[in-house]
Short mmCIF file of C-alpha atoms and ligand atoms in Angstrom, two decimals:
data_model
loop_
_atom_site.label_atom_id
_atom_site.label_comp_id
_atom_site.label_asym_id
_atom_site.label_seq_id
_atom_site.Cartn_x
_atom_site.Cartn_y
_atom_site.Cartn_z
CA MET F 303 -3.61 0.89 8.88
CA GLN F 304 -4.98 -2.28 11.01
CA THR F 305 -2.20 -2.65 14.10
CA TYR F 306 -1.33 -6.09 14.67
CA ILE F 307 0.48 -6.83 18.47
CA PHE F 308 1.28 -10.71 19.25
CA THR F 309 2.85 -12.29 22.32
CA THR F 310 6.28 -13.71 22.44
CA GLN F 311 4.34 -17.48 23.64
CA GLU F 312 2.52 -17.01 20.09
CA ILE F 313 5.45 -16.20 17.84
CA LEU F 314 7.61 -18.90 19.85
CA ASP F 315 4.15 -21.51 19.50
CA LEU F 316 4.20 -20.86 15.45
CA LEU F 317 8.05 -21.14 15.12
CA SER F 318 7.94 -24.52 17.32
CA ASP F 319 4.68 -25.52 15.35
CA ALA F 320 6.85 -24.93 12.10
CA GLY F 321 9.80 -27.16 13.61
CA VAL F 322 11.59 -23.92 13.75
CA LYS F 323 14.40 -23.51 16.49
CA PRO F 324 13.88 -20.42 18.13
CA SER F 325 16.16 -17.78 18.33
CA ALA F 326 16.37 -13.73 19.71
CA GLN F 327 16.59 -12.99 16.31
CA ARG F 328 14.54 -15.19 14.51
CA MET F 329 11.46 -13.89 16.72
CA THR F 330 12.12 -10.31 16.01
CA ILE F 331 12.85 -10.78 12.70
CA LEU F 332 9.27 -12.92 12.27
CA ARG F 333 7.51 -10.52 15.25
CA TYR F 334 8.08 -7.59 12.77
CA LEU F 335 6.58 -9.17 9.29
CA MET F 336 3.73 -10.36 11.81
CA GLU F 337 3.06 -6.22 12.78
CA ASN F 338 4.46 -4.85 9.70
CA ARG F 339 1.63 -6.23 6.80
CA ILE F 340 3.91 -3.05 4.86
CA HIS F 341 5.70 -6.06 2.28
CA PRO F 342 8.97 -4.91 3.19
CA THR F 343 11.79 -6.15 1.25
CA VAL F 344 15.25 -7.24 3.42
CA ASP F 345 16.69 -4.07 3.34
CA GLU F 346 13.58 -2.37 4.69
CA ILE F 347 13.64 -4.97 7.68
CA PHE F 348 17.10 -4.72 8.37
CA LYS F 349 17.09 -1.28 8.12
CA SER F 350 14.08 -1.35 10.94
CA LEU F 351 15.39 -3.84 12.92
CA LEU F 352 19.10 -2.57 13.19
CA PRO F 353 18.93 0.63 15.55
CA ASP F 354 17.24 -1.91 18.56
CA ASN F 355 19.31 -4.71 17.19
CA PRO F 356 22.91 -3.92 16.88
CA THR F 357 24.46 -6.86 16.18
CA LEU F 358 21.94 -8.24 13.45
CA SER F 359 23.56 -8.41 9.96
CA ARG F 360 21.55 -8.37 6.88
CA THR F 361 22.89 -11.77 6.12
CA THR F 362 21.11 -13.22 9.13
CA VAL F 363 17.79 -11.32 8.16
CA TYR F 364 18.24 -12.65 4.81
CA ASN F 365 18.80 -16.29 5.59
CA THR F 366 16.58 -15.91 8.28
CA LEU F 367 13.87 -14.90 6.03
CA ARG F 368 14.69 -17.64 3.69
CA LEU F 369 13.94 -20.12 6.49
CA LEU F 370 10.89 -18.91 7.64
CA GLU F 371 9.78 -19.23 3.87
CA ALA F 372 10.53 -22.98 3.86
CA SER F 373 8.77 -23.44 6.93
CA GLY F 374 5.51 -22.14 5.36
CA ILE F 375 5.39 -19.53 8.01
CA ILE F 376 5.81 -16.04 5.70
CA ARG F 377 6.33 -15.91 2.28
CA SER F 378 8.19 -14.20 -0.72
CA ILE F 379 6.12 -11.96 -3.18
CA GLY F 380 8.36 -12.27 -6.58
CA THR F 381 8.71 -8.50 -7.77
CA GLY F 382 11.49 -9.22 -10.65
CA GLY F 383 14.10 -11.43 -8.48
CA GLY F 384 17.06 -10.13 -6.33
CA ASP F 385 16.93 -7.59 -3.21
CA GLY F 386 13.55 -6.23 -4.69
CA THR F 387 11.65 -9.25 -3.02
CA ARG F 388 8.83 -8.25 -0.75
CA TRP F 389 8.23 -10.71 2.06
CA ASP F 390 5.04 -11.26 4.18
CA TYR F 391 3.53 -12.79 6.84
CA SER F 392 1.07 -15.80 5.32
CA ASP F 393 -1.74 -16.18 7.88
CA HIS F 394 -4.45 -15.97 5.50
CA ASP F 395 -4.75 -16.82 1.63
CA HIS F 396 -4.42 -13.41 -0.54
CA GLY F 397 -3.44 -12.08 -3.50
CA HIS F 398 -1.70 -8.56 -3.97
CA PHE F 399 -1.17 -5.80 -6.32
CA LEU F 400 1.83 -4.45 -7.52
CA CYS F 401 2.20 -1.11 -8.92
CA THR F 402 4.24 -1.61 -11.30
CA SER F 403 5.23 2.57 -11.54
CA CYS F 404 6.10 2.69 -7.27
CA GLY F 405 6.75 -1.27 -6.70
CA HIS F 406 3.87 -0.53 -3.55
CA VAL F 407 2.17 -3.89 -3.09
CA THR F 408 -1.06 -4.11 -1.94
CA ASP F 409 -3.08 -7.30 -0.47
CA VAL F 410 -5.98 -8.39 -2.59
CA ASP F 411 -8.93 -10.48 -1.34
CA TYR F 412 -9.55 -13.24 -3.53
CA ASP F 413 -11.40 -16.43 -3.00
CA SER F 414 -9.52 -19.08 -4.24
CA ALA F 415 -12.27 -21.31 -4.28
CA SER F 416 -13.93 -19.52 -7.22
CA THR F 417 -11.13 -19.10 -8.97
CA SER F 418 -10.74 -20.70 -12.64
CA PHE F 419 -7.46 -22.28 -12.61
CA THR F 420 -6.43 -25.23 -14.19
CA LEU F 421 -4.82 -27.44 -11.12
CA PRO F 422 -1.65 -28.90 -11.64
CA PRO F 423 -1.40 -32.87 -13.14
CA GLU F 424 -1.87 -35.84 -10.58
CA GLY F 425 0.96 -36.24 -8.29
CA TYR F 426 1.52 -33.30 -8.01
CA THR F 427 0.48 -31.41 -4.22
CA VAL F 428 -0.29 -27.83 -4.17
CA HIS F 429 1.27 -26.02 -0.91
CA SER F 430 -0.09 -22.66 -1.97
CA ALA F 431 -0.78 -20.26 -5.09
CA ASP F 432 0.41 -16.64 -5.42
CA VAL F 433 -1.68 -13.79 -7.32
CA ILE F 434 -0.59 -11.28 -8.37
CA PHE F 435 -1.62 -9.08 -10.21
CA LYS F 436 0.43 -5.76 -11.73
CA GLY F 437 -0.49 -2.52 -13.12
CA ILE F 438 -0.54 1.41 -11.48
CA CYS F 439 -1.73 1.99 -8.16
CA PRO F 440 -4.34 5.33 -7.61
CA GLU F 441 -1.96 7.24 -6.19
CA CYS F 442 0.71 6.43 -9.70
CA SER F 443 -2.33 6.90 -12.29
CA GLY F 444 -3.47 10.31 -10.35
CA ALA F 445 -6.68 8.80 -9.35
CA LEU F 446 -7.08 10.00 -5.63
CA LYS F 447 -5.53 13.35 -7.01
ZN1 ZN I 663 2.21 3.20 -7.38
ZN1 ZN I 664 0.35 -9.57 1.42
#
């Protein structure tokens, strides 16, 4: 998997450009998503960060994710709602493949300009379009075995 490393300044700039007041916990949570492109759930983020951030609460992680999503820095990938929602740093336009057997989410490159679909009517401003393919991954189908 590709490794991503960001400086504190890069993360500060990203937050202030989006109008989000930087705090140590917000930066920690955003850095985790930027450097770990594994589409984690809120529990996975919380459990990964807790050892180095003992004062962090699950509620803080959840509220921060919602705030970062509202500011357009990250996005949620609905996989049935509730705690199963997965989170992704949205630095580039891409779709996702969700394995309905193991729940693994994989990035899928797609060209939104050449994808044919009906745009919302006049008066609606589109900020993003989510493409989620659902099916069975190679590990689950046994194709790689
Ligand atoms: Zn699978
Ligand atoms: Zn993704």
